[in-house]
PDB file of N, CA and C in Angstrom:
ATOM      1  N   UNK A  16      11.686   8.074   1.148  1.00 90.00           N
ATOM      2  CA  UNK A  16      12.796   7.906   2.070  1.00 90.00           C
ATOM      3  C   UNK A  16      12.601   8.793   3.302  1.00 90.00           C
ATOM      4  N   UNK A  17      12.187  10.036   3.065  1.00 92.00           N
ATOM      5  CA  UNK A  17      11.973  10.967   4.177  1.00 92.00           C
ATOM      6  C   UNK A  17      10.864  10.449   5.099  1.00 92.00           C
ATOM      7  N   UNK A  18       9.787   9.953   4.517  1.00 91.00           N
ATOM      8  CA  UNK A  18       8.672   9.419   5.310  1.00 91.00           C
ATOM      9  C   UNK A  18       9.124   8.208   6.106  1.00 91.00           C
ATOM     10  N   UNK A  19       9.849   7.314   5.475  1.00 94.00           N
ATOM     11  CA  UNK A  19      10.320   6.108   6.165  1.00 94.00           C
ATOM     12  C   UNK A  19      11.252   6.454   7.319  1.00 94.00           C
ATOM     13  N   UNK A  20      12.203   7.344   7.087  1.00 96.00           N
ATOM     14  CA  UNK A  20      13.141   7.729   8.153  1.00 96.00           C
ATOM     15  C   UNK A  20      12.421   8.417   9.307  1.00 96.00           C
ATOM     16  N   UNK A  21      11.469   9.279   8.976  1.00 96.00           N
ATOM     17  CA  UNK A  21      10.703   9.949  10.029  1.00 96.00           C
ATOM     18  C   UNK A  21       9.925   8.933  10.855  1.00 96.00           C
ATOM     19  N   UNK A  22       9.315   7.973  10.188  1.00 94.00           N
ATOM     20  CA  UNK A  22       8.526   6.982  10.917  1.00 94.00           C
ATOM     21  C   UNK A  22       9.395   6.049  11.753  1.00 94.00           C
ATOM     22  N   UNK A  23      10.594   5.742  11.299  1.00 97.00           N
ATOM     23  CA  UNK A  23      11.517   4.970  12.143  1.00 97.00           C
ATOM     24  C   UNK A  23      11.854   5.765  13.405  1.00 97.00           C
ATOM     25  N   UNK A  24      12.097   7.060  13.243  1.00 97.00           N
ATOM     26  CA  UNK A  24      12.377   7.909  14.400  1.00 97.00           C
ATOM     27  C   UNK A  24      11.170   7.970  15.338  1.00 97.00           C
ATOM     28  N   UNK A  25       9.968   8.045  14.777  1.00 96.00           N
ATOM     29  CA  UNK A  25       8.743   8.082  15.588  1.00 96.00           C
ATOM     30  C   UNK A  25       8.610   6.796  16.399  1.00 96.00           C
ATOM     31  N   UNK A  26       8.836   5.670  15.774  1.00 96.00           N
ATOM     32  CA  UNK A  26       8.704   4.385  16.480  1.00 96.00           C
ATOM     33  C   UNK A  26       9.680   4.327  17.655  1.00 96.00           C
ATOM     34  N   UNK A  27      10.918   4.704  17.434  1.00 97.00           N
ATOM     35  CA  UNK A  27      11.902   4.675  18.513  1.00 97.00           C
ATOM     36  C   UNK A  27      11.574   5.658  19.622  1.00 97.00           C
ATOM     37  N   UNK A  28      11.242   6.870  19.248  1.00 97.00           N
ATOM     38  CA  UNK A  28      10.934   7.900  20.250  1.00 97.00           C
ATOM     39  C   UNK A  28       9.659   7.570  21.008  1.00 97.00           C
ATOM     40  N   UNK A  29       8.670   7.054  20.311  1.00 95.00           N
ATOM     41  CA  UNK A  29       7.398   6.718  20.956  1.00 95.00           C
ATOM     42  C   UNK A  29       7.596   5.576  21.953  1.00 95.00           C
ATOM     43  N   UNK A  30       8.375   4.591  21.580  1.00 96.00           N
ATOM     44  CA  UNK A  30       8.662   3.488  22.502  1.00 96.00           C
ATOM     45  C   UNK A  30       9.374   3.966  23.749  1.00 96.00           C
ATOM     46  N   UNK A  31      10.373   4.824  23.568  1.00 96.00           N
ATOM     47  CA  UNK A  31      11.111   5.358  24.708  1.00 96.00           C
ATOM     48  C   UNK A  31      10.196   6.196  25.597  1.00 96.00           C
ATOM     49  N   UNK A  32       9.420   7.108  24.994  1.00 95.00           N
ATOM     50  CA  UNK A  32       8.554   7.973  25.788  1.00 95.00           C
ATOM     51  C   UNK A  32       7.471   7.172  26.500  1.00 95.00           C
ATOM     52  N   UNK A  33       6.940   6.157  25.856  1.00 95.00           N
ATOM     53  CA  UNK A  33       5.936   5.310  26.509  1.00 95.00           C
ATOM     54  C   UNK A  33       6.533   4.642  27.755  1.00 95.00           C
ATOM     55  N   UNK A  34       7.769   4.174  27.647  1.00 95.00           N
ATOM     56  CA  UNK A  34       8.426   3.566  28.813  1.00 95.00           C
ATOM     57  C   UNK A  34       8.577   4.568  29.960  1.00 95.00           C
ATOM     58  N   UNK A  35       8.718   5.841  29.633  1.00 94.00           N
ATOM     59  CA  UNK A  35       8.901   6.873  30.653  1.00 94.00           C
ATOM     60  C   UNK A  35       7.592   7.298  31.306  1.00 94.00           C
ATOM     61  N   UNK A  36       6.543   7.491  30.514  1.00 92.00           N
ATOM     62  CA  UNK A  36       5.320   8.118  31.037  1.00 92.00           C
ATOM     63  C   UNK A  36       4.062   7.269  30.863  1.00 92.00           C
ATOM     64  N   UNK A  37       4.185   6.144  30.197  1.00 91.00           N
ATOM     65  CA  UNK A  37       3.041   5.273  29.893  1.00 91.00           C
ATOM     66  C   UNK A  37       2.061   5.974  28.953  1.00 91.00           C
ATOM     67  N   UNK A  38       0.806   5.542  28.977  1.00 92.00           N
ATOM     68  CA  UNK A  38      -0.163   5.980  27.974  1.00 92.00           C
ATOM     69  C   UNK A  38      -0.934   7.205  28.455  1.00 92.00           C
ATOM     70  N   UNK A  39      -0.329   8.371  28.266  1.00 94.00           N
ATOM     71  CA  UNK A  39      -0.981   9.634  28.598  1.00 94.00           C
ATOM     72  C   UNK A  39      -0.988  10.502  27.338  1.00 94.00           C
ATOM     73  N   UNK A  40      -1.740  11.585  27.390  1.00 94.00           N
ATOM     74  CA  UNK A  40      -1.916  12.439  26.214  1.00 94.00           C
ATOM     75  C   UNK A  40      -0.609  13.052  25.703  1.00 94.00           C
ATOM     76  N   UNK A  41       0.389  13.139  26.553  1.00 93.00           N
ATOM     77  CA  UNK A  41       1.657  13.735  26.143  1.00 93.00           C
ATOM     78  C   UNK A  41       2.384  12.901  25.083  1.00 93.00           C
ATOM     79  N   UNK A  42       2.013  11.654  24.903  1.00 94.00           N
ATOM     80  CA  UNK A  42       2.649  10.834  23.868  1.00 94.00           C
ATOM     81  C   UNK A  42       2.550  11.489  22.493  1.00 94.00           C
ATOM     82  N   UNK A  43       1.507  12.288  22.278  1.00 95.00           N
ATOM     83  CA  UNK A  43       1.337  12.967  20.994  1.00 95.00           C
ATOM     84  C   UNK A  43       2.456  13.935  20.669  1.00 95.00           C
ATOM     85  N   UNK A  44       3.261  14.309  21.671  1.00 97.00           N
ATOM     86  CA  UNK A  44       4.349  15.253  21.442  1.00 97.00           C
ATOM     87  C   UNK A  44       5.363  14.704  20.443  1.00 97.00           C
ATOM     88  N   UNK A  45       5.524  13.384  20.420  1.00 97.00           N
ATOM     89  CA  UNK A  45       6.448  12.769  19.458  1.00 97.00           C
ATOM     90  C   UNK A  45       5.970  13.057  18.039  1.00 97.00           C
ATOM     91  N   UNK A  46       4.690  12.876  17.795  1.00 96.00           N
ATOM     92  CA  UNK A  46       4.146  13.164  16.467  1.00 96.00           C
ATOM     93  C   UNK A  46       4.234  14.649  16.146  1.00 96.00           C
ATOM     94  N   UNK A  47       3.937  15.485  17.136  1.00 97.00           N
ATOM     95  CA  UNK A  47       3.991  16.932  16.915  1.00 97.00           C
ATOM     96  C   UNK A  47       5.402  17.347  16.497  1.00 97.00           C
ATOM     97  N   UNK A  48       6.396  16.842  17.200  1.00 97.00           N
ATOM     98  CA  UNK A  48       7.781  17.234  16.925  1.00 97.00           C
ATOM     99  C   UNK A  48       8.291  16.665  15.604  1.00 97.00           C
ATOM    100  N   UNK A  49       7.998  15.409  15.333  1.00 97.00           N
ATOM    101  CA  UNK A  49       8.570  14.766  14.144  1.00 97.00           C
ATOM    102  C   UNK A  49       7.686  14.855  12.903  1.00 97.00           C
ATOM    103  N   UNK A  50       6.369  14.811  13.078  1.00 97.00           N
ATOM    104  CA  UNK A  50       5.491  14.835  11.906  1.00 97.00           C
ATOM    105  C   UNK A  50       5.162  16.231  11.407  1.00 97.00           C
ATOM    106  N   UNK A  51       5.276  17.250  12.248  1.00 97.00           N
ATOM    107  CA  UNK A  51       4.979  18.598  11.765  1.00 97.00           C
ATOM    108  C   UNK A  51       5.953  19.019  10.660  1.00 97.00           C
ATOM    109  N   UNK A  52       7.262  18.860  10.843  1.00 97.00           N
ATOM    110  CA  UNK A  52       8.159  19.186   9.722  1.00 97.00           C
ATOM    111  C   UNK A  52       7.913  18.304   8.499  1.00 97.00           C
ATOM    112  N   UNK A  53       7.592  17.033   8.734  1.00 96.00           N
ATOM    113  CA  UNK A  53       7.277  16.140   7.615  1.00 96.00           C
ATOM    114  C   UNK A  53       6.040  16.633   6.879  1.00 96.00           C
ATOM    115  N   UNK A  54       5.025  17.039   7.622  1.00 97.00           N
ATOM    116  CA  UNK A  54       3.801  17.568   7.016  1.00 97.00           C
ATOM    117  C   UNK A  54       4.107  18.789   6.147  1.00 97.00           C
ATOM    118  N   UNK A  55       4.888  19.723   6.669  1.00 96.00           N
ATOM    119  CA  UNK A  55       5.235  20.934   5.911  1.00 96.00           C
ATOM    120  C   UNK A  55       6.002  20.566   4.643  1.00 96.00           C
ATOM    121  N   UNK A  56       6.962  19.663   4.776  1.00 94.00           N
ATOM    122  CA  UNK A  56       7.749  19.224   3.627  1.00 94.00           C
ATOM    123  C   UNK A  56       6.863  18.589   2.556  1.00 94.00           C
ATOM    124  N   UNK A  57       6.001  17.651   2.969  1.00 93.00           N
ATOM    125  CA  UNK A  57       5.142  16.966   2.005  1.00 93.00           C
ATOM    126  C   UNK A  57       4.104  17.903   1.406  1.00 93.00           C
ATOM    127  N   UNK A  58       3.589  18.812   2.205  1.00 93.00           N
ATOM    128  CA  UNK A  58       2.620  19.782   1.701  1.00 93.00           C
ATOM    129  C   UNK A  58       3.253  20.647   0.603  1.00 93.00           C
ATOM    130  N   UNK A  59       4.450  21.106   0.838  1.00 93.00           N
ATOM    131  CA  UNK A  59       5.151  21.904  -0.178  1.00 93.00           C
ATOM    132  C   UNK A  59       5.397  21.099  -1.451  1.00 93.00           C
ATOM    133  N   UNK A  60       5.832  19.860  -1.283  1.00 90.00           N
ATOM    134  CA  UNK A  60       6.067  19.011  -2.467  1.00 90.00           C
ATOM    135  C   UNK A  60       4.773  18.750  -3.221  1.00 90.00           C
ATOM    136  N   UNK A  61       3.692  18.454  -2.491  1.00 89.00           N
ATOM    137  CA  UNK A  61       2.405  18.181  -3.134  1.00 89.00           C
ATOM    138  C   UNK A  61       1.871  19.441  -3.819  1.00 89.00           C
ATOM    139  N   UNK A  62       2.063  20.585  -3.189  1.00 90.00           N
ATOM    140  CA  UNK A  62       1.553  21.843  -3.735  1.00 90.00           C
ATOM    141  C   UNK A  62       2.242  22.193  -5.053  1.00 90.00           C
ATOM    142  N   UNK A  63       3.545  21.929  -5.118  1.00 90.00           N
ATOM    143  CA  UNK A  63       4.305  22.215  -6.346  1.00 90.00           C
ATOM    144  C   UNK A  63       3.884  21.303  -7.487  1.00 90.00           C
ATOM    145  N   UNK A  64       3.463  20.088  -7.167  1.00 80.00           N
ATOM    146  CA  UNK A  64       2.998  19.155  -8.193  1.00 80.00           C
ATOM    147  C   UNK A  64       4.054  18.748  -9.185  1.00 80.00           C
ATOM    148  N   UNK A  65       5.251  18.481  -8.700  1.00 83.00           N
ATOM    149  CA  UNK A  65       6.374  18.124  -9.576  1.00 83.00           C
ATOM    150  C   UNK A  65       6.392  16.652  -9.957  1.00 83.00           C
ATOM    151  N   UNK A  66       5.308  15.935  -9.683  1.00 86.00           N
ATOM    152  CA  UNK A  66       5.299  14.511  -9.957  1.00 86.00           C
ATOM    153  C   UNK A  66       4.076  14.154 -10.793  1.00 86.00           C
ATOM    154  N   UNK A  67       4.003  12.920 -11.205  1.00 90.00           N
ATOM    155  CA  UNK A  67       2.873  12.468 -12.000  1.00 90.00           C
ATOM    156  C   UNK A  67       1.571  12.495 -11.210  1.00 90.00           C
ATOM    157  N   UNK A  68       0.465  12.388 -11.928  1.00 90.00           N
ATOM    158  CA  UNK A  68      -0.863  12.519 -11.326  1.00 90.00           C
ATOM    159  C   UNK A  68      -1.104  11.486 -10.233  1.00 90.00           C
ATOM    160  N   UNK A  69      -0.803  10.235 -10.485  1.00 92.00           N
ATOM    161  CA  UNK A  69      -1.067   9.182  -9.494  1.00 92.00           C
ATOM    162  C   UNK A  69      -0.274   9.451  -8.218  1.00 92.00           C
ATOM    163  N   UNK A  70       1.004   9.771  -8.368  1.00 90.00           N
ATOM    164  CA  UNK A  70       1.827  10.041  -7.194  1.00 90.00           C
ATOM    165  C   UNK A  70       1.332  11.285  -6.467  1.00 90.00           C
ATOM    166  N   UNK A  71       0.889  12.305  -7.215  1.00 90.00           N
ATOM    167  CA  UNK A  71       0.371  13.529  -6.601  1.00 90.00           C
ATOM    168  C   UNK A  71      -0.889  13.248  -5.789  1.00 90.00           C
ATOM    169  N   UNK A  72      -1.776  12.397  -6.306  1.00 91.00           N
ATOM    170  CA  UNK A  72      -2.996  12.032  -5.571  1.00 91.00           C
ATOM    171  C   UNK A  72      -2.632  11.295  -4.290  1.00 91.00           C
ATOM    172  N   UNK A  73      -1.722  10.354  -4.376  1.00 90.00           N
ATOM    173  CA  UNK A  73      -1.276   9.618  -3.193  1.00 90.00           C
ATOM    174  C   UNK A  73      -0.650  10.576  -2.182  1.00 90.00           C
ATOM    175  N   UNK A  74       0.158  11.502  -2.664  1.00 90.00           N
ATOM    176  CA  UNK A  74       0.792  12.481  -1.781  1.00 90.00           C
ATOM    177  C   UNK A  74      -0.263  13.330  -1.075  1.00 90.00           C
ATOM    178  N   UNK A  75      -1.278  13.806  -1.799  1.00 93.00           N
ATOM    179  CA  UNK A  75      -2.330  14.616  -1.178  1.00 93.00           C
ATOM    180  C   UNK A  75      -3.126  13.805  -0.165  1.00 93.00           C
ATOM    181  N   UNK A  76      -3.400  12.541  -0.459  1.00 94.00           N
ATOM    182  CA  UNK A  76      -4.105  11.698   0.508  1.00 94.00           C
ATOM    183  C   UNK A  76      -3.278  11.548   1.784  1.00 94.00           C
ATOM    184  N   UNK A  77      -1.988  11.380   1.623  1.00 93.00           N
ATOM    185  CA  UNK A  77      -1.114  11.248   2.782  1.00 93.00           C
ATOM    186  C   UNK A  77      -1.059  12.554   3.567  1.00 93.00           C
ATOM    187  N   UNK A  78      -0.964  13.686   2.870  1.00 95.00           N
ATOM    188  CA  UNK A  78      -0.917  14.984   3.534  1.00 95.00           C
ATOM    189  C   UNK A  78      -2.199  15.224   4.330  1.00 95.00           C
ATOM    190  N   UNK A  79      -3.341  14.905   3.740  1.00 97.00           N
ATOM    191  CA  UNK A  79      -4.614  15.102   4.434  1.00 97.00           C
ATOM    192  C   UNK A  79      -4.708  14.196   5.661  1.00 97.00           C
ATOM    193  N   UNK A  80      -4.339  12.932   5.511  1.00 96.00           N
ATOM    194  CA  UNK A  80      -4.412  12.020   6.658  1.00 96.00           C
ATOM    195  C   UNK A  80      -3.428  12.436   7.754  1.00 96.00           C
ATOM    196  N   UNK A  81      -2.267  12.936   7.364  1.00 97.00           N
ATOM    197  CA  UNK A  81      -1.292  13.416   8.337  1.00 97.00           C
ATOM    198  C   UNK A  81      -1.817  14.652   9.064  1.00 97.00           C
ATOM    199  N   UNK A  82      -2.501  15.526   8.343  1.00 97.00           N
ATOM    200  CA  UNK A  82      -3.075  16.728   8.965  1.00 97.00           C
ATOM    201  C   UNK A  82      -4.131  16.356  10.001  1.00 97.00           C
ATOM    202  N   UNK A  83      -4.954  15.385   9.681  1.00 98.00           N
ATOM    203  CA  UNK A  83      -5.990  14.940  10.623  1.00 98.00           C
ATOM    204  C   UNK A  83      -5.348  14.339  11.869  1.00 98.00           C
ATOM    205  N   UNK A  84      -4.362  13.484  11.664  1.00 97.00           N
ATOM    206  CA  UNK A  84      -3.666  12.866  12.792  1.00 97.00           C
ATOM    207  C   UNK A  84      -2.983  13.920  13.658  1.00 97.00           C
ATOM    208  N   UNK A  85      -2.330  14.887  13.018  1.00 98.00           N
ATOM    209  CA  UNK A  85      -1.661  15.939  13.777  1.00 98.00           C
ATOM    210  C   UNK A  85      -2.651  16.788  14.562  1.00 98.00           C
ATOM    211  N   UNK A  86      -3.829  17.004  14.024  1.00 98.00           N
ATOM    212  CA  UNK A  86      -4.847  17.772  14.756  1.00 98.00           C
ATOM    213  C   UNK A  86      -5.165  17.077  16.078  1.00 98.00           C
ATOM    214  N   UNK A  87      -5.363  15.767  16.042  1.00 97.00           N
ATOM    215  CA  UNK A  87      -5.619  15.010  17.272  1.00 97.00           C
ATOM    216  C   UNK A  87      -4.429  15.087  18.223  1.00 97.00           C
ATOM    217  N   UNK A  88      -3.221  14.973  17.684  1.00 97.00           N
ATOM    218  CA  UNK A  88      -2.027  15.020  18.528  1.00 97.00           C
ATOM    219  C   UNK A  88      -1.858  16.389  19.184  1.00 97.00           C
ATOM    220  N   UNK A  89      -2.052  17.454  18.425  1.00 98.00           N
ATOM    221  CA  UNK A  89      -1.948  18.792  19.008  1.00 98.00           C
ATOM    222  C   UNK A  89      -2.984  18.984  20.113  1.00 98.00           C
ATOM    223  N   UNK A  90      -4.203  18.522  19.878  1.00 97.00           N
ATOM    224  CA  UNK A  90      -5.256  18.629  20.894  1.00 97.00           C
ATOM    225  C   UNK A  90      -4.865  17.861  22.149  1.00 97.00           C
ATOM    226  N   UNK A  91      -4.365  16.635  21.984  1.00 96.00           N
ATOM    227  CA  UNK A  91      -3.954  15.833  23.147  1.00 96.00           C
ATOM    228  C   UNK A  91      -2.836  16.506  23.932  1.00 96.00           C
ATOM    229  N   UNK A  92      -1.845  17.033  23.239  1.00 97.00           N
ATOM    230  CA  UNK A  92      -0.722  17.681  23.932  1.00 97.00           C
ATOM    231  C   UNK A  92      -1.206  18.915  24.680  1.00 97.00           C
ATOM    232  N   UNK A  93      -2.041  19.713  24.055  1.00 97.00           N
ATOM    233  CA  UNK A  93      -2.573  20.907  24.735  1.00 97.00           C
ATOM    234  C   UNK A  93      -3.401  20.503  25.953  1.00 97.00           C
ATOM    235  N   UNK A  94      -4.226  19.480  25.808  1.00 96.00           N
ATOM    236  CA  UNK A  94      -5.026  19.013  26.950  1.00 96.00           C
ATOM    237  C   UNK A  94      -4.120  18.556  28.088  1.00 96.00           C
ATOM    238  N   UNK A  95      -3.034  17.876  27.763  1.00 96.00           N
ATOM    239  CA  UNK A  95      -2.088  17.444  28.795  1.00 96.00           C
ATOM    240  C   UNK A  95      -1.467  18.658  29.483  1.00 96.00           C
ATOM    241  N   UNK A  96      -1.031  19.623  28.687  1.00 96.00           N
ATOM    242  CA  UNK A  96      -0.396  20.810  29.254  1.00 96.00           C
ATOM    243  C   UNK A  96      -1.362  21.640  30.097  1.00 96.00           C
ATOM    244  N   UNK A  97      -2.647  21.532  29.791  1.00 96.00           N
ATOM    245  CA  UNK A  97      -3.663  22.250  30.580  1.00 96.00           C
ATOM    246  C   UNK A  97      -4.089  21.486  31.826  1.00 96.00           C
ATOM    247  N   UNK A  98      -3.476  20.325  32.057  1.00 94.00           N
ATOM    248  CA  UNK A  98      -3.716  19.625  33.310  1.00 94.00           C
ATOM    249  C   UNK A  98      -4.399  18.275  33.219  1.00 94.00           C
ATOM    250  N   UNK A  99      -4.772  17.839  32.051  1.00 92.00           N
ATOM    251  CA  UNK A  99      -5.450  16.543  31.907  1.00 92.00           C
ATOM    252  C   UNK A  99      -4.392  15.448  31.805  1.00 92.00           C
ATOM    253  N   UNK A 100      -3.940  14.983  32.940  1.00 88.00           N
ATOM    254  CA  UNK A 100      -2.776  14.092  32.974  1.00 88.00           C
ATOM    255  C   UNK A 100      -3.096  12.649  33.328  1.00 88.00           C
ATOM    256  N   UNK A 101      -4.344  12.291  33.392  1.00 87.00           N
ATOM    257  CA  UNK A 101      -4.719  10.921  33.726  1.00 87.00           C
ATOM    258  C   UNK A 101      -4.292   9.984  32.595  1.00 87.00           C
ATOM    259  N   UNK A 102      -4.043   8.739  32.955  1.00 86.00           N
ATOM    260  CA  UNK A 102      -3.743   7.742  31.932  1.00 86.00           C
ATOM    261  C   UNK A 102      -4.966   7.527  31.049  1.00 86.00           C
ATOM    262  N   UNK A 103      -4.731   7.193  29.803  1.00 81.00           N
ATOM    263  CA  UNK A 103      -5.815   7.064  28.839  1.00 81.00           C
ATOM    264  C   UNK A 103      -6.379   5.642  28.810  1.00 81.00           C
ATOM    265  N   UNK A 104      -5.783   4.737  29.549  1.00 78.00           N
ATOM    266  CA  UNK A 104      -6.312   3.360  29.617  1.00 78.00           C
ATOM    267  C   UNK A 104      -6.686   3.075  31.048  1.00 78.00           C
TER     268      UNK A 104
END
């Protein structure tokens, strides 16, 4: 439920921000703001291991993929803030 609600918020915020600034590196800020708390929450849940093995494996796969995605988003946002403001398309 938490993942679904976060992703609904991401879709809405990303659509709005895209309409404002188009396709620039700053778009990653939506993921940074909304997915970072989700990442921390899921990491804590996965670390505690309060669920069955299959669900725990799925949770860890999701946490790892989210961490990789967030790394790209953080890099893009920092690059934008450092002056790389050209459109990406």
